Amino acid sequence: MSEVDAATRLRSERDRVVADTRQRGAAFGAALADVCDAVLVETAATLTLKGKWAVIVAGSYARRELCPGSDLDVVLVHGGGARGRDAESAARTLWYPFWDAGFSLGQATRTPKEALALADSDLDALTALLDIRVVAGDRDFAFELRDKARALATKRRGRVIDALSGAASVRYERPGPVAEVVEPNVKEGAGGLRDFQALTWAGWAVSTLGGLTGLVEAGVLAPDDVDEIQRANAHLLDVRVALHRVTGGRSDQLTLQEQDAVARMLGVADADVLLRELSDAARSIGWISREVWSRLESGRKGPSGRTA
């Protein structure tokens, strides 16, 4: 498959998935991830790289939670040395179909040493490596990098928790709580998707089990809260996919002029119902996440009951 053919296929398949409004939230994200995976796999099969290498994806792409306007975070990890120049050339072969098809691509070409050095100085780079997915190449090579990143998160526990907790506090100031503002940002607002993701990353700092399971194992998240917060996250993802479909863009702010259209897309009565259900989900994430950060910061164990 030529680069032009790959780009044409990407555009066609993406448009098909976006147009199929029966697929919402996680189902949409998985369908679009499958489309992108297939092209990456076929393109990677044409590479003539020697030595160890892998194509890994991160973020919402790794979680198969893509929205219509999501960035695709893709990294070509290679063994370095003289073959590094070959890797740069190979990477352009991988990236071209996505660029040409109009995807917003967050691409990189790195050795494991480079990736870990960046992760040790940049929280976003570290969290990106915690839940990577391998699309092509040497899986053991890629998972060794992932495991070292997870060990680094544990080693830097205090720094990671402080940074994640601090970012969560900032989200209450700007862009503000999803449950309280007139035009909520469903991704970056307090109680939004980013708050949920931050908890899963914190799990790797406190337990080798990682994610929400790690937080439960560490005694800072009540087992009964896991289902509640996962349902809330799923609802916010439904809203974000619908919002991107309505706007045809990448905005995560649910503006007044778009609320009725998003409500119709989701099959709810009107904007008032949409916002009420969204607020309920965001409050669940907000309440639970605040308790988790409080326990992590104070070192307290044993989840206690919440108060509204």
mmCIF file of N, CA and C in Angstrom, residues 96-159:
data_model
loop_
_atom_site.group_PDB
_atom_site.id
_atom_site.type_symbol
_atom_site.label_atom_id
_atom_site.label_comp_id
_atom_site.label_asym_id
_atom_site.label_seq_id
_atom_site.Cartn_x
_atom_site.Cartn_y
_atom_site.Cartn_z
ATOM 1 N N TYR A 96 3.607 10.060 7.310
ATOM 2 C CA TYR A 96 3.061 10.734 6.134
ATOM 3 C C TYR A 96 1.575 10.479 5.907
ATOM 4 N N PRO A 97 1.082 9.229 5.924
ATOM 5 C CA PRO A 97 -0.346 9.019 5.649
ATOM 6 C C PRO A 97 -1.252 9.780 6.617
ATOM 7 N N PHE A 98 -0.830 9.896 7.873
ATOM 8 C CA PHE A 98 -1.648 10.586 8.875
ATOM 9 C C PHE A 98 -1.617 12.101 8.652
ATOM 10 N N TRP A 99 -0.427 12.619 8.334
ATOM 11 C CA TRP A 99 -0.349 14.040 7.998
ATOM 12 C C TRP A 99 -1.242 14.356 6.802
ATOM 13 N N ASP A 100 -1.112 13.542 5.755
ATOM 14 C CA ASP A 100 -1.834 13.800 4.513
ATOM 15 C C ASP A 100 -3.344 13.652 4.701
ATOM 16 N N ALA A 101 -3.749 12.781 5.617
ATOM 17 C CA ALA A 101 -5.177 12.565 5.868
ATOM 18 C C ALA A 101 -5.771 13.616 6.800
ATOM 19 N N GLY A 102 -4.938 14.518 7.309
ATOM 20 C CA GLY A 102 -5.441 15.610 8.131
ATOM 21 C C GLY A 102 -5.520 15.324 9.618
ATOM 22 N N PHE A 103 -4.896 14.241 10.077
ATOM 23 C CA PHE A 103 -4.862 13.962 11.510
ATOM 24 C C PHE A 103 -3.880 14.903 12.203
ATOM 25 N N SER A 104 -4.173 15.237 13.448
ATOM 26 C CA SER A 104 -3.226 15.970 14.277
ATOM 27 C C SER A 104 -2.344 14.942 14.973
ATOM 28 N N LEU A 105 -1.083 14.912 14.594
ATOM 29 C CA LEU A 105 -0.184 13.842 15.030
ATOM 30 C C LEU A 105 0.850 14.387 16.001
ATOM 31 N N GLY A 106 0.928 13.763 17.179
ATOM 32 C CA GLY A 106 1.992 14.059 18.112
ATOM 33 C C GLY A 106 3.036 12.966 17.987
ATOM 34 N N GLN A 107 3.974 13.134 17.066
ATOM 35 C CA GLN A 107 4.898 12.064 16.719
ATOM 36 C C GLN A 107 6.292 12.307 17.303
ATOM 37 N N ALA A 108 7.017 11.219 17.515
ATOM 38 C CA ALA A 108 8.389 11.316 18.007
ATOM 39 C C ALA A 108 9.160 10.076 17.587
ATOM 40 N N THR A 109 10.477 10.224 17.502
ATOM 41 C CA THR A 109 11.388 9.115 17.220
ATOM 42 C C THR A 109 12.458 9.145 18.301
ATOM 43 N N ARG A 110 12.512 8.118 19.141
ATOM 44 C CA ARG A 110 13.407 8.158 20.291
ATOM 45 C C ARG A 110 13.995 6.789 20.588
ATOM 46 N N THR A 111 15.153 6.800 21.234
ATOM 47 C CA THR A 111 15.683 5.586 21.843
ATOM 48 C C THR A 111 15.054 5.459 23.227
ATOM 49 N N PRO A 112 15.079 4.266 23.822
ATOM 50 C CA PRO A 112 14.565 4.143 25.190
ATOM 51 C C PRO A 112 15.272 5.082 26.169
ATOM 52 N N LYS A 113 16.586 5.242 25.993
ATOM 53 C CA LYS A 113 17.338 6.123 26.882
ATOM 54 C C LYS A 113 16.833 7.554 26.771
ATOM 55 N N GLU A 114 16.597 8.001 25.549
ATOM 56 C CA GLU A 114 16.084 9.358 25.343
ATOM 57 C C GLU A 114 14.686 9.512 25.936
ATOM 58 N N ALA A 115 13.850 8.505 25.725
ATOM 59 C CA ALA A 115 12.476 8.567 26.228
ATOM 60 C C ALA A 115 12.444 8.636 27.748
ATOM 61 N N LEU A 116 13.292 7.851 28.402
ATOM 62 C CA LEU A 116 13.307 7.831 29.865
ATOM 63 C C LEU A 116 13.913 9.105 30.443
ATOM 64 N N ALA A 117 14.931 9.649 29.768
ATOM 65 C CA ALA A 117 15.519 10.905 30.233
ATOM 66 C C ALA A 117 14.486 12.024 30.187
ATOM 67 N N LEU A 118 13.716 12.063 29.113
ATOM 68 C CA LEU A 118 12.663 13.071 29.007
ATOM 69 C C LEU A 118 11.585 12.834 30.063
ATOM 70 N N ALA A 119 11.234 11.569 30.278
ATOM 71 C CA ALA A 119 10.201 11.234 31.262
ATOM 72 C C ALA A 119 10.609 11.647 32.669
ATOM 73 N N ASP A 120 11.902 11.627 32.957
ATOM 74 C CA ASP A 120 12.368 11.971 34.297
ATOM 75 C C ASP A 120 12.325 13.472 34.556
ATOM 76 N N SER A 121 12.168 14.252 33.480
ATOM 77 C CA SER A 121 12.134 15.704 33.654
ATOM 78 C C SER A 121 10.807 16.332 33.257
ATOM 79 N N ASP A 122 9.921 15.536 32.652
ATOM 80 C CA ASP A 122 8.663 16.071 32.133
ATOM 81 C C ASP A 122 7.521 15.125 32.486
ATOM 82 N N LEU A 123 6.576 15.608 33.287
ATOM 83 C CA LEU A 123 5.485 14.748 33.754
ATOM 84 C C LEU A 123 4.651 14.214 32.600
ATOM 85 N N ASP A 124 4.362 15.046 31.610
ATOM 86 C CA ASP A 124 3.552 14.586 30.483
ATOM 87 C C ASP A 124 4.241 13.447 29.742
ATOM 88 N N ALA A 125 5.555 13.555 29.583
ATOM 89 C CA ALA A 125 6.298 12.496 28.902
ATOM 90 C C ALA A 125 6.273 11.209 29.712
ATOM 91 N N LEU A 126 6.331 11.329 31.037
ATOM 92 C CA LEU A 126 6.285 10.143 31.891
ATOM 93 C C LEU A 126 4.922 9.477 31.833
ATOM 94 N N THR A 127 3.860 10.253 32.027
ATOM 95 C CA THR A 127 2.527 9.644 32.047
ATOM 96 C C THR A 127 2.182 9.016 30.700
ATOM 97 N N ALA A 128 2.719 9.567 29.617
ATOM 98 C CA ALA A 128 2.449 8.998 28.294
ATOM 99 C C ALA A 128 2.981 7.579 28.164
ATOM 100 N N LEU A 129 4.058 7.276 28.890
ATOM 101 C CA LEU A 129 4.680 5.955 28.782
ATOM 102 C C LEU A 129 4.044 4.912 29.697
ATOM 103 N N LEU A 130 3.196 5.327 30.617
ATOM 104 C CA LEU A 130 2.684 4.400 31.626
ATOM 105 C C LEU A 130 1.689 3.397 31.072
ATOM 106 N N ASP A 131 0.940 3.792 30.042
ATOM 107 C CA ASP A 131 -0.075 2.881 29.503
ATOM 108 C C ASP A 131 0.002 2.805 27.981
ATOM 109 N N ILE A 132 1.223 2.700 27.474
ATOM 110 C CA ILE A 132 1.406 2.609 26.023
ATOM 111 C C ILE A 132 0.795 1.319 25.482
ATOM 112 N N ARG A 133 0.566 1.338 24.175
ATOM 113 C CA ARG A 133 0.115 0.145 23.467
ATOM 114 C C ARG A 133 1.055 -0.066 22.288
ATOM 115 N N VAL A 134 1.463 -1.305 22.064
ATOM 116 C CA VAL A 134 2.394 -1.622 20.974
ATOM 117 C C VAL A 134 1.587 -1.993 19.740
ATOM 118 N N VAL A 135 1.823 -1.281 18.646
ATOM 119 C CA VAL A 135 1.084 -1.525 17.406
ATOM 120 C C VAL A 135 1.895 -2.378 16.442
ATOM 121 N N ALA A 136 3.209 -2.195 16.422
ATOM 122 C CA ALA A 136 4.052 -2.962 15.496
ATOM 123 C C ALA A 136 5.459 -3.056 16.068
ATOM 124 N N GLY A 137 6.215 -4.045 15.591
ATOM 125 C CA GLY A 137 7.603 -4.184 16.005
ATOM 126 C C GLY A 137 7.796 -5.118 17.185
ATOM 127 N N ASP A 138 8.896 -4.926 17.892
ATOM 128 C CA ASP A 138 9.332 -5.802 18.973
ATOM 129 C C ASP A 138 8.582 -5.451 20.265
ATOM 130 N N ARG A 139 7.633 -6.289 20.636
ATOM 131 C CA ARG A 139 6.805 -6.008 21.803
ATOM 132 C C ARG A 139 7.629 -6.023 23.091
ATOM 133 N N ASP A 140 8.545 -6.982 23.222
ATOM 134 C CA ASP A 140 9.358 -7.054 24.435
ATOM 135 C C ASP A 140 10.212 -5.799 24.597
ATOM 136 N N PHE A 141 10.751 -5.311 23.495
ATOM 137 C CA PHE A 141 11.556 -4.087 23.491
ATOM 138 C C PHE A 141 10.725 -2.904 23.991
ATOM 139 N N ALA A 142 9.498 -2.803 23.506
ATOM 140 C CA ALA A 142 8.619 -1.701 23.901
ATOM 141 C C ALA A 142 8.170 -1.833 25.351
ATOM 142 N N PHE A 143 7.828 -3.039 25.758
ATOM 143 C CA PHE A 143 7.334 -3.224 27.121
ATOM 144 C C PHE A 143 8.445 -3.044 28.156
ATOM 145 N N GLU A 144 9.686 -3.274 27.761
ATOM 146 C CA GLU A 144 10.799 -2.985 28.667
ATOM 147 C C GLU A 144 10.851 -1.485 28.965
ATOM 148 N N LEU A 145 10.628 -0.673 27.934
ATOM 149 C CA LEU A 145 10.573 0.777 28.134
ATOM 150 C C LEU A 145 9.407 1.146 29.041
ATOM 151 N N ARG A 146 8.244 0.575 28.777
ATOM 152 C CA ARG A 146 7.069 0.862 29.603
ATOM 153 C C ARG A 146 7.318 0.502 31.062
ATOM 154 N N ASP A 147 7.900 -0.677 31.293
ATOM 155 C CA ASP A 147 8.128 -1.127 32.665
ATOM 156 C C ASP A 147 9.126 -0.227 33.391
ATOM 157 N N LYS A 148 10.132 0.261 32.669
ATOM 158 C CA LYS A 148 11.092 1.181 33.283
ATOM 159 C C LYS A 148 10.425 2.516 33.613
ATOM 160 N N ALA A 149 9.506 2.943 32.763
ATOM 161 C CA ALA A 149 8.773 4.183 33.047
ATOM 162 C C ALA A 149 7.894 4.014 34.284
ATOM 163 N N ARG A 150 7.259 2.868 34.414
ATOM 164 C CA ARG A 150 6.427 2.618 35.591
ATOM 165 C C ARG A 150 7.278 2.579 36.856
ATOM 166 N N ALA A 151 8.458 1.971 36.752
ATOM 167 C CA ALA A 151 9.362 1.953 37.902
ATOM 168 C C ALA A 151 9.816 3.369 38.250
ATOM 169 N N LEU A 152 10.010 4.194 37.227
ATOM 170 C CA LEU A 152 10.403 5.579 37.459
ATOM 171 C C LEU A 152 9.294 6.345 38.171
ATOM 172 N N ALA A 153 8.052 6.081 37.800
ATOM 173 C CA ALA A 153 6.926 6.745 38.465
ATOM 174 C C ALA A 153 6.900 6.393 39.948
ATOM 175 N N THR A 154 7.185 5.135 40.268
ATOM 176 C CA THR A 154 7.230 4.712 41.668
ATOM 177 C C THR A 154 8.402 5.373 42.395
ATOM 178 N N LYS A 155 9.553 5.418 41.722
ATOM 179 C CA LYS A 155 10.741 6.027 42.313
ATOM 180 C C LYS A 155 10.523 7.509 42.599
ATOM 181 N N ARG A 156 9.810 8.169 41.711
ATOM 182 C CA ARG A 156 9.552 9.610 41.847
ATOM 183 C C ARG A 156 8.161 9.864 42.439
ATOM 184 N N ARG A 157 7.716 8.981 43.282
ATOM 185 C CA ARG A 157 6.343 9.034 43.802
ATOM 186 C C ARG A 157 5.950 10.418 44.298
ATOM 187 N N GLY A 158 6.743 10.986 45.172
ATOM 188 C CA GLY A 158 6.387 12.278 45.748
ATOM 189 C C GLY A 158 6.240 13.354 44.693
ATOM 190 N N ARG A 159 7.195 13.399 43.779
ATOM 191 C CA ARG A 159 7.164 14.401 42.719
ATOM 192 C C ARG A 159 5.948 14.209 41.820
#
